[in-house]
């Protein structure tokens, strides 16, 4: 969505030739990009907001019903507020200028450079959203708790980075403890004769293990949440890793043996590639989209959509277009997603999966 504010100066004929066509180009480009979606739509819950920021509060669930003898009162139960996460909306802005000479020479429609600037303006808006969502996930491991240059917090409500082996459960309740959503181990292969060997059958078994970690994530009462992982997020710089993941998730038969076993992963996974994720090792994220939605995991709050205004600079005669938006990004929970690093050696801040 784009909010467009028309210039008050309607006397300049050159401006009149460009104003409506550029508005149409920006809005048309916005419609096309919206239909295509992106990383934000694939991995984040997109919500509207009309406040300064949004607070996400965790709490324990009611415990199970207890048997009661005839005439006895029911056992009283309460919901206790746990940790909370405040996500503040941040302002982002950009401008572009069409010179007076360009407007004067645009006698046969829109000058080529002006058209390209208008198209790229809308592209830059959506690129900003997806780039920041991508960067927030990539950098959400210890010791990073904020995204440099934006003020975006990368911690969850318990104060830990999104990916940590020391996440808390049972905050402000009688029972509490820690759990991990950051793991290391033989995810893609093992060493043979001193050489690291990567194979689809090893990853296939590892994926079952990672699914179990998501399913066994504890709620605030210490009970398993039971969510099913269905999304794999992979880096954009490792063709070997991408090939292994796609073979395991896209093959009807089990890989690495000659028994024609069925592949239980087939058809159960969505694969999302983060183009700017360029780790030096083999690592992936595994997420439950249902848990992401229900637990308010990866959150994107749209406070003010792209708002475009334009005016004429009286000193230069140049035509100025300004775009402004406000949105908030953050992690309301950690129990919906995990990060797994293929490594034979201990990874700082992570827990061994083997």
mmCIF file of C-alpha atoms in Angstrom:
data_model
loop_
_atom_site.group_PDB
_atom_site.id
_atom_site.type_symbol
_atom_site.label_atom_id
_atom_site.label_comp_id
_atom_site.label_asym_id
_atom_site.label_seq_id
_atom_site.Cartn_x
_atom_site.Cartn_y
_atom_site.Cartn_z
ATOM 1 C CA UNK A 1 0.000 0.000 0.000
ATOM 2 C CA UNK A 2 1.209 3.497 -0.875
ATOM 3 C CA UNK A 3 -0.301 6.778 0.359
ATOM 4 C CA UNK A 4 0.229 9.486 -2.209
ATOM 5 C CA UNK A 5 0.046 13.235 -1.474
ATOM 6 C CA UNK A 6 -0.307 15.375 -4.577
ATOM 7 C CA UNK A 7 1.747 18.554 -4.921
ATOM 8 C CA UNK A 8 -0.024 21.837 -4.191
ATOM 9 C CA UNK A 9 1.757 23.472 -7.116
ATOM 10 C CA UNK A 10 -0.432 22.761 -10.141
ATOM 11 C CA UNK A 11 0.580 25.730 -12.287
ATOM 12 C CA UNK A 12 3.781 24.249 -13.723
ATOM 13 C CA UNK A 13 2.928 22.452 -16.979
ATOM 14 C CA UNK A 14 6.123 20.387 -16.858
ATOM 15 C CA UNK A 15 5.193 19.113 -13.411
ATOM 16 C CA UNK A 16 1.737 18.224 -14.620
ATOM 17 C CA UNK A 17 3.224 15.995 -17.317
ATOM 18 C CA UNK A 18 5.224 13.967 -14.797
ATOM 19 C CA UNK A 19 3.180 13.988 -11.614
ATOM 20 C CA UNK A 20 0.383 11.584 -12.569
ATOM 21 C CA UNK A 21 2.517 9.196 -14.690
ATOM 22 C CA UNK A 22 5.134 8.821 -11.945
ATOM 23 C CA UNK A 23 2.398 8.289 -9.358
ATOM 24 C CA UNK A 24 0.971 5.540 -11.576
ATOM 25 C CA UNK A 25 4.412 3.949 -12.014
ATOM 26 C CA UNK A 26 5.101 3.923 -8.262
ATOM 27 C CA UNK A 27 1.708 2.445 -7.441
ATOM 28 C CA UNK A 28 1.857 -0.124 -10.247
ATOM 29 C CA UNK A 29 5.326 -1.225 -9.203
ATOM 30 C CA UNK A 30 4.097 -1.470 -5.619
ATOM 31 C CA UNK A 31 1.201 -3.719 -6.652
ATOM 32 C CA UNK A 32 3.511 -6.049 -8.569
ATOM 33 C CA UNK A 33 5.987 -6.329 -5.695
ATOM 34 C CA UNK A 34 3.220 -6.921 -3.158
ATOM 35 C CA UNK A 35 1.882 -9.855 -5.181
ATOM 36 C CA UNK A 36 5.347 -11.416 -5.356
ATOM 37 C CA UNK A 37 5.732 -11.407 -1.577
ATOM 38 C CA UNK A 38 9.158 -11.837 -0.008
ATOM 39 C CA UNK A 39 11.121 -12.902 3.046
ATOM 40 C CA UNK A 40 8.934 -10.802 5.338
ATOM 41 C CA UNK A 41 5.729 -12.496 4.185
ATOM 42 C CA UNK A 42 7.331 -15.958 4.222
ATOM 43 C CA UNK A 43 8.882 -15.870 7.694
ATOM 44 C CA UNK A 44 7.200 -13.077 9.681
ATOM 45 C CA UNK A 45 3.725 -12.394 11.026
ATOM 46 C CA UNK A 46 2.658 -9.137 9.348
ATOM 47 C CA UNK A 47 0.285 -7.035 11.453
ATOM 48 C CA UNK A 48 -1.001 -3.464 11.364
ATOM 49 C CA UNK A 49 -0.458 -1.135 14.299
ATOM 50 C CA UNK A 50 -1.801 2.247 15.352
ATOM 51 C CA UNK A 51 0.358 2.738 18.432
ATOM 52 C CA UNK A 52 3.868 3.908 19.270
ATOM 53 C CA UNK A 53 4.917 0.258 19.609
ATOM 54 C CA UNK A 54 3.548 -3.158 20.443
ATOM 55 C CA UNK A 55 4.108 -5.296 23.551
ATOM 56 C CA UNK A 56 3.974 -9.088 23.391
ATOM 57 C CA UNK A 57 3.417 -10.792 26.746
ATOM 58 C CA UNK A 58 3.942 -14.472 27.520
ATOM 59 C CA UNK A 59 2.054 -16.387 30.157
ATOM 60 C CA UNK A 60 1.526 -19.888 31.471
ATOM 61 C CA UNK A 61 -1.462 -21.931 30.350
ATOM 62 C CA UNK A 62 -4.124 -23.386 32.650
ATOM 63 C CA UNK A 63 -3.040 -26.787 33.946
ATOM 64 C CA UNK A 64 -5.094 -29.926 33.313
ATOM 65 C CA UNK A 65 -8.450 -30.469 35.019
ATOM 66 C CA UNK A 66 -8.249 -32.379 38.306
ATOM 67 C CA UNK A 67 -10.619 -35.064 39.481
ATOM 68 C CA UNK A 68 -12.895 -33.970 42.343
ATOM 69 C CA UNK A 69 -15.101 -35.942 44.677
ATOM 70 C CA UNK A 70 -18.795 -35.226 44.905
ATOM 71 C CA UNK A 71 -19.468 -31.927 46.627
ATOM 72 C CA UNK A 72 -15.844 -30.748 46.501
ATOM 73 C CA UNK A 73 -14.874 -27.373 45.062
ATOM 74 C CA UNK A 74 -12.861 -27.120 41.881
ATOM 75 C CA UNK A 75 -9.153 -26.501 42.181
ATOM 76 C CA UNK A 76 -8.414 -22.867 41.459
ATOM 77 C CA UNK A 77 -5.935 -22.110 38.708
ATOM 78 C CA UNK A 78 -4.451 -18.827 37.513
ATOM 79 C CA UNK A 79 -2.638 -17.520 34.489
ATOM 80 C CA UNK A 80 0.645 -15.884 35.443
ATOM 81 C CA UNK A 81 2.249 -13.262 33.221
ATOM 82 C CA UNK A 82 5.759 -14.233 32.163
ATOM 83 C CA UNK A 83 8.221 -12.128 30.207
ATOM 84 C CA UNK A 84 7.237 -9.347 27.829
ATOM 85 C CA UNK A 85 8.766 -7.942 24.663
ATOM 86 C CA UNK A 86 8.251 -4.365 23.466
ATOM 87 C CA UNK A 87 8.701 -3.725 19.741
ATOM 88 C CA UNK A 88 9.108 -0.051 18.879
ATOM 89 C CA UNK A 89 8.198 1.336 15.455
ATOM 90 C CA UNK A 90 11.109 2.973 13.642
ATOM 91 C CA UNK A 91 10.990 5.601 10.904
ATOM 92 C CA UNK A 92 12.663 5.015 7.517
ATOM 93 C CA UNK A 93 12.906 7.646 4.764
ATOM 94 C CA UNK A 94 14.251 8.192 1.235
ATOM 95 C CA UNK A 95 14.085 10.914 -1.450
ATOM 96 C CA UNK A 96 14.747 11.245 -5.150
ATOM 97 C CA UNK A 97 14.957 14.341 -7.324
ATOM 98 C CA UNK A 98 13.942 15.037 -10.915
ATOM 99 C CA UNK A 99 15.802 18.045 -12.197
ATOM 100 C CA UNK A 100 14.064 21.029 -13.761
ATOM 101 C CA UNK A 101 15.861 20.327 -17.040
ATOM 102 C CA UNK A 102 14.597 16.747 -17.101
ATOM 103 C CA UNK A 103 11.028 17.906 -16.563
ATOM 104 C CA UNK A 104 11.323 20.502 -19.319
ATOM 105 C CA UNK A 105 12.727 17.980 -21.790
ATOM 106 C CA UNK A 106 10.131 15.290 -21.111
ATOM 107 C CA UNK A 107 8.006 16.338 -24.056
ATOM 108 C CA UNK A 108 6.995 12.847 -25.119
ATOM 109 C CA UNK A 109 5.974 11.174 -21.917
ATOM 110 C CA UNK A 110 8.252 10.404 -18.986
ATOM 111 C CA UNK A 111 11.993 10.752 -19.421
ATOM 112 C CA UNK A 112 13.692 7.358 -19.134
ATOM 113 C CA UNK A 113 15.727 8.269 -16.067
ATOM 114 C CA UNK A 114 12.682 9.653 -14.262
ATOM 115 C CA UNK A 115 10.744 6.449 -14.961
ATOM 116 C CA UNK A 116 13.543 4.280 -13.615
ATOM 117 C CA UNK A 117 13.812 6.381 -10.468
ATOM 118 C CA UNK A 118 10.090 6.045 -9.819
ATOM 119 C CA UNK A 119 10.188 2.282 -10.305
ATOM 120 C CA UNK A 120 13.241 1.879 -8.074
ATOM 121 C CA UNK A 121 11.620 4.004 -5.352
ATOM 122 C CA UNK A 122 8.920 1.399 -4.749
ATOM 123 C CA UNK A 123 11.451 -1.408 -5.109
ATOM 124 C CA UNK A 124 13.684 0.200 -2.475
ATOM 125 C CA UNK A 125 10.775 0.300 -0.017
ATOM 126 C CA UNK A 126 10.057 -3.428 -0.270
ATOM 127 C CA UNK A 127 13.754 -4.231 -0.435
ATOM 128 C CA UNK A 128 14.225 -2.353 2.861
ATOM 129 C CA UNK A 129 11.507 -4.382 4.583
ATOM 130 C CA UNK A 130 12.779 -7.751 3.351
ATOM 131 C CA UNK A 131 16.434 -6.858 3.896
ATOM 132 C CA UNK A 132 15.862 -5.851 7.521
ATOM 133 C CA UNK A 133 13.756 -8.946 8.232
ATOM 134 C CA UNK A 134 16.491 -11.081 6.688
ATOM 135 C CA UNK A 135 19.279 -9.336 8.595
ATOM 136 C CA UNK A 136 17.378 -9.613 11.888
ATOM 137 C CA UNK A 137 17.256 -13.406 11.576
ATOM 138 C CA UNK A 138 20.852 -13.723 10.353
ATOM 139 C CA UNK A 139 22.286 -11.676 13.231
ATOM 140 C CA UNK A 140 20.070 -13.003 16.033
ATOM 141 C CA UNK A 141 22.747 -15.071 17.795
ATOM 142 C CA UNK A 142 24.910 -14.180 20.776
ATOM 143 C CA UNK A 143 26.485 -11.730 21.375
ATOM 144 C CA UNK A 144 24.188 -9.743 19.061
ATOM 145 C CA UNK A 145 21.124 -8.297 20.804
ATOM 146 C CA UNK A 146 20.534 -5.320 18.505
ATOM 147 C CA UNK A 147 20.729 -4.585 14.794
ATOM 148 C CA UNK A 148 23.371 -1.884 14.221
ATOM 149 C CA UNK A 149 22.136 1.337 12.646
ATOM 150 C CA UNK A 150 18.428 0.679 13.163
ATOM 151 C CA UNK A 151 17.758 0.391 16.892
ATOM 152 C CA UNK A 152 15.983 -2.928 16.283
ATOM 153 C CA UNK A 153 16.320 -5.334 19.206
ATOM 154 C CA UNK A 154 17.240 -8.916 18.338
ATOM 155 C CA UNK A 155 16.471 -10.355 21.771
ATOM 156 C CA UNK A 156 13.288 -12.096 22.848
ATOM 157 C CA UNK A 157 11.242 -11.380 25.958
ATOM 158 C CA UNK A 158 13.646 -13.278 28.235
ATOM 159 C CA UNK A 159 16.464 -10.907 27.280
ATOM 160 C CA UNK A 160 18.395 -13.578 25.349
ATOM 161 C CA UNK A 161 19.214 -13.416 21.628
ATOM 162 C CA UNK A 162 16.660 -15.206 19.458
ATOM 163 C CA UNK A 163 19.030 -18.180 19.155
ATOM 164 C CA UNK A 164 20.453 -19.197 22.529
ATOM 165 C CA UNK A 165 21.103 -22.304 24.625
ATOM 166 C CA UNK A 166 19.984 -20.468 27.776
ATOM 167 C CA UNK A 167 16.404 -19.485 27.028
ATOM 168 C CA UNK A 168 14.062 -19.331 29.994
ATOM 169 C CA UNK A 169 10.729 -21.011 30.572
ATOM 170 C CA UNK A 170 8.436 -20.727 33.580
ATOM 171 C CA UNK A 171 9.307 -17.099 34.307
ATOM 172 C CA UNK A 172 7.436 -15.867 37.430
ATOM 173 C CA UNK A 173 6.044 -19.366 38.096
ATOM 174 C CA UNK A 174 6.842 -21.999 40.727
ATOM 175 C CA UNK A 175 8.686 -24.214 38.226
ATOM 176 C CA UNK A 176 11.219 -22.778 35.783
ATOM 177 C CA UNK A 177 14.259 -23.746 33.796
ATOM 178 C CA UNK A 178 16.267 -23.206 30.633
ATOM 179 C CA UNK A 179 16.122 -24.728 27.174
ATOM 180 C CA UNK A 180 17.965 -24.300 23.877
ATOM 181 C CA UNK A 181 16.968 -23.419 20.330
ATOM 182 C CA UNK A 182 20.603 -23.184 19.167
ATOM 183 C CA UNK A 183 22.425 -26.462 18.393
ATOM 184 C CA UNK A 184 25.626 -27.835 16.921
ATOM 185 C CA UNK A 185 26.697 -31.323 15.862
ATOM 186 C CA UNK A 186 26.882 -33.714 12.917
ATOM 187 C CA UNK A 187 23.960 -32.241 11.012
ATOM 188 C CA UNK A 188 25.097 -32.893 7.434
ATOM 189 C CA UNK A 189 27.822 -35.502 7.799
ATOM 190 C CA UNK A 190 30.697 -37.018 9.712
ATOM 191 C CA UNK A 191 34.410 -37.360 9.227
ATOM 192 C CA UNK A 192 35.774 -40.444 7.530
ATOM 193 C CA UNK A 193 39.537 -41.030 7.302
ATOM 194 C CA UNK A 194 40.130 -37.447 8.396
ATOM 195 C CA UNK A 195 37.841 -35.991 5.713
ATOM 196 C CA UNK A 196 34.504 -34.355 6.430
ATOM 197 C CA UNK A 197 31.844 -36.163 4.358
ATOM 198 C CA UNK A 198 28.459 -34.553 3.726
ATOM 199 C CA UNK A 199 25.540 -36.810 2.803
ATOM 200 C CA UNK A 200 21.789 -36.703 2.336
ATOM 201 C CA UNK A 201 21.115 -39.707 4.564
ATOM 202 C CA UNK A 202 22.878 -38.068 7.533
ATOM 203 C CA UNK A 203 20.872 -34.876 7.046
ATOM 204 C CA UNK A 204 17.662 -36.873 6.689
ATOM 205 C CA UNK A 205 18.176 -38.381 10.134
ATOM 206 C CA UNK A 206 19.293 -35.026 11.580
ATOM 207 C CA UNK A 207 16.103 -33.416 10.362
ATOM 208 C CA UNK A 208 14.039 -35.862 12.429
ATOM 209 C CA UNK A 209 16.129 -34.881 15.434
ATOM 210 C CA UNK A 210 15.583 -31.173 14.793
ATOM 211 C CA UNK A 211 11.849 -31.725 14.379
ATOM 212 C CA UNK A 212 11.885 -33.375 17.802
ATOM 213 C CA UNK A 213 13.577 -30.328 19.298
ATOM 214 C CA UNK A 214 10.793 -28.074 17.989
ATOM 215 C CA UNK A 215 8.085 -30.487 19.139
ATOM 216 C CA UNK A 216 9.598 -30.811 22.611
ATOM 217 C CA UNK A 217 9.975 -27.095 23.253
ATOM 218 C CA UNK A 218 8.478 -26.417 26.691
ATOM 219 C CA UNK A 219 5.698 -23.977 27.444
ATOM 220 C CA UNK A 220 5.653 -21.853 30.608
ATOM 221 C CA UNK A 221 4.298 -24.809 32.611
ATOM 222 C CA UNK A 222 7.158 -27.038 31.441
ATOM 223 C CA UNK A 223 4.946 -29.125 29.148
ATOM 224 C CA UNK A 224 5.947 -29.880 25.514
ATOM 225 C CA UNK A 225 4.212 -27.575 23.064
ATOM 226 C CA UNK A 226 4.014 -30.274 20.392
ATOM 227 C CA UNK A 227 4.359 -28.086 17.287
ATOM 228 C CA UNK A 228 5.462 -29.614 13.978
ATOM 229 C CA UNK A 229 8.344 -27.998 12.093
ATOM 230 C CA UNK A 230 7.536 -27.304 8.430
ATOM 231 C CA UNK A 231 9.981 -24.593 7.256
ATOM 232 C CA UNK A 232 13.713 -24.806 6.535
ATOM 233 C CA UNK A 233 15.683 -21.572 6.082
ATOM 234 C CA UNK A 234 19.007 -21.948 4.264
ATOM 235 C CA UNK A 235 21.925 -19.640 3.342
ATOM 236 C CA UNK A 236 22.288 -18.270 -0.157
ATOM 237 C CA UNK A 237 25.985 -18.986 -0.604
ATOM 238 C CA UNK A 238 26.237 -22.773 -0.281
ATOM 239 C CA UNK A 239 25.079 -24.805 -3.326
ATOM 240 C CA UNK A 240 26.116 -28.093 -1.683
ATOM 241 C CA UNK A 241 23.963 -27.427 1.379
ATOM 242 C CA UNK A 242 21.061 -26.292 -0.801
ATOM 243 C CA UNK A 243 21.345 -29.443 -2.917
ATOM 244 C CA UNK A 244 21.291 -31.726 0.132
ATOM 245 C CA UNK A 245 18.268 -29.981 1.667
ATOM 246 C CA UNK A 246 16.270 -29.994 -1.578
ATOM 247 C CA UNK A 247 17.079 -33.639 -2.313
ATOM 248 C CA UNK A 248 15.940 -34.760 1.130
ATOM 249 C CA UNK A 249 12.752 -32.670 1.079
ATOM 250 C CA UNK A 250 11.938 -33.229 -2.600
ATOM 251 C CA UNK A 251 12.583 -36.957 -3.049
ATOM 252 C CA UNK A 252 9.684 -39.387 -2.711
ATOM 253 C CA UNK A 253 12.034 -42.212 -1.709
ATOM 254 C CA UNK A 254 14.493 -42.315 1.163
ATOM 255 C CA UNK A 255 18.024 -41.409 0.087
ATOM 256 C CA UNK A 256 21.306 -43.219 0.762
ATOM 257 C CA UNK A 257 20.016 -46.807 0.660
ATOM 258 C CA UNK A 258 18.693 -49.322 -1.848
ATOM 259 C CA UNK A 259 15.615 -50.461 0.022
ATOM 260 C CA UNK A 260 13.100 -48.150 -1.686
ATOM 261 C CA UNK A 261 11.901 -46.841 1.672
ATOM 262 C CA UNK A 262 9.491 -43.929 1.616
ATOM 263 C CA UNK A 263 10.861 -40.523 2.568
ATOM 264 C CA UNK A 264 8.743 -39.164 5.402
ATOM 265 C CA UNK A 265 10.088 -35.648 4.761
ATOM 266 C CA UNK A 266 8.687 -35.568 1.211
ATOM 267 C CA UNK A 267 6.117 -32.811 0.732
ATOM 268 C CA UNK A 268 6.250 -31.651 4.361
ATOM 269 C CA UNK A 269 8.692 -28.748 4.112
ATOM 270 C CA UNK A 270 8.829 -25.224 2.765
ATOM 271 C CA UNK A 271 12.355 -24.084 1.861
ATOM 272 C CA UNK A 272 13.242 -20.392 2.145
ATOM 273 C CA UNK A 273 16.610 -19.071 0.934
ATOM 274 C CA UNK A 274 18.125 -15.977 2.561
ATOM 275 C CA UNK A 275 20.284 -14.460 -0.238
ATOM 276 C CA UNK A 276 22.395 -12.331 2.133
ATOM 277 C CA UNK A 277 23.080 -15.148 4.612
ATOM 278 C CA UNK A 278 26.687 -16.096 3.879
ATOM 279 C CA UNK A 279 28.108 -18.170 6.762
ATOM 280 C CA UNK A 280 31.456 -19.900 6.393
ATOM 281 C CA UNK A 281 30.025 -23.179 7.706
ATOM 282 C CA UNK A 282 26.973 -25.380 7.060
ATOM 283 C CA UNK A 283 23.974 -24.147 9.055
ATOM 284 C CA UNK A 284 20.204 -23.943 8.751
ATOM 285 C CA UNK A 285 17.159 -22.636 10.598
ATOM 286 C CA UNK A 286 14.150 -24.892 11.231
ATOM 287 C CA UNK A 287 10.776 -23.325 12.054
ATOM 288 C CA UNK A 288 7.166 -24.226 12.721
ATOM 289 C CA UNK A 289 4.933 -21.755 10.874
ATOM 290 C CA UNK A 290 2.013 -22.650 13.159
ATOM 291 C CA UNK A 291 4.077 -21.957 16.277
ATOM 292 C CA UNK A 292 5.386 -18.757 14.691
ATOM 293 C CA UNK A 293 1.823 -17.531 14.299
ATOM 294 C CA UNK A 294 0.357 -18.775 17.579
ATOM 295 C CA UNK A 295 3.281 -17.741 19.794
ATOM 296 C CA UNK A 296 3.922 -14.356 18.101
ATOM 297 C CA UNK A 297 7.427 -15.391 17.057
ATOM 298 C CA UNK A 298 8.842 -13.327 14.185
ATOM 299 C CA UNK A 299 6.805 -10.111 14.161
ATOM 300 C CA UNK A 300 6.516 -7.272 11.651
ATOM 301 C CA UNK A 301 4.223 -4.378 12.605
ATOM 302 C CA UNK A 302 3.284 -1.943 9.838
ATOM 303 C CA UNK A 303 2.660 1.392 11.586
ATOM 304 C CA UNK A 304 2.754 3.790 8.609
ATOM 305 C CA UNK A 305 2.919 2.357 5.068
ATOM 306 C CA UNK A 306 5.008 4.003 2.385
ATOM 307 C CA UNK A 307 3.763 7.597 2.219
ATOM 308 C CA UNK A 308 4.933 9.560 -0.833
ATOM 309 C CA UNK A 309 4.843 13.359 -1.030
ATOM 310 C CA UNK A 310 6.233 15.669 -3.685
ATOM 311 C CA UNK A 311 7.016 19.362 -4.053
ATOM 312 C CA UNK A 312 9.022 21.850 -6.081
ATOM 313 C CA UNK A 313 12.204 23.340 -4.670
ATOM 314 C CA UNK A 314 11.838 27.087 -5.294
ATOM 315 C CA UNK A 315 15.603 27.604 -5.260
ATOM 316 C CA UNK A 316 16.452 25.063 -7.967
ATOM 317 C CA UNK A 317 13.166 24.303 -9.709
ATOM 318 C CA UNK A 318 13.812 20.607 -9.087
ATOM 319 C CA UNK A 319 10.937 18.235 -8.466
ATOM 320 C CA UNK A 320 11.446 16.317 -5.168
ATOM 321 C CA UNK A 321 9.797 13.043 -4.187
ATOM 322 C CA UNK A 322 9.970 11.932 -0.555
ATOM 323 C CA UNK A 323 9.027 8.519 0.816
ATOM 324 C CA UNK A 324 8.470 7.835 4.499
ATOM 325 C CA UNK A 325 7.353 4.765 6.446
ATOM 326 C CA UNK A 326 7.348 3.405 9.995
ATOM 327 C CA UNK A 327 7.407 -0.200 11.047
ATOM 328 C CA UNK A 328 8.571 -2.399 13.887
ATOM 329 C CA UNK A 329 10.402 -5.731 13.731
ATOM 330 C CA UNK A 330 11.177 -8.064 16.609
ATOM 331 C CA UNK A 331 10.862 -11.491 18.166
ATOM 332 C CA UNK A 332 8.049 -12.027 20.633
ATOM 333 C CA UNK A 333 9.076 -15.605 21.346
ATOM 334 C CA UNK A 334 11.823 -18.161 20.637
ATOM 335 C CA UNK A 335 9.944 -21.463 20.797
ATOM 336 C CA UNK A 336 8.965 -21.500 17.124
ATOM 337 C CA UNK A 337 12.425 -21.634 15.527
ATOM 338 C CA UNK A 338 15.912 -23.079 16.008
ATOM 339 C CA UNK A 339 19.365 -22.687 14.486
ATOM 340 C CA UNK A 340 21.533 -25.744 13.795
ATOM 341 C CA UNK A 341 25.255 -25.592 12.916
ATOM 342 C CA UNK A 342 27.080 -28.529 11.359
ATOM 343 C CA UNK A 343 30.271 -28.770 13.390
ATOM 344 C CA UNK A 344 32.505 -31.343 15.068
ATOM 345 C CA UNK A 345 33.668 -28.721 17.539
ATOM 346 C CA UNK A 346 31.761 -26.843 20.233
ATOM 347 C CA UNK A 347 29.968 -23.746 18.972
ATOM 348 C CA UNK A 348 29.855 -20.894 21.501
ATOM 349 C CA UNK A 349 26.352 -20.223 22.793
ATOM 350 C CA UNK A 350 24.956 -23.455 21.324
ATOM 351 C CA UNK A 351 24.066 -26.873 22.787
ATOM 352 C CA UNK A 352 25.212 -30.194 21.381
ATOM 353 C CA UNK A 353 22.477 -32.023 19.476
ATOM 354 C CA UNK A 354 24.257 -35.398 19.360
#
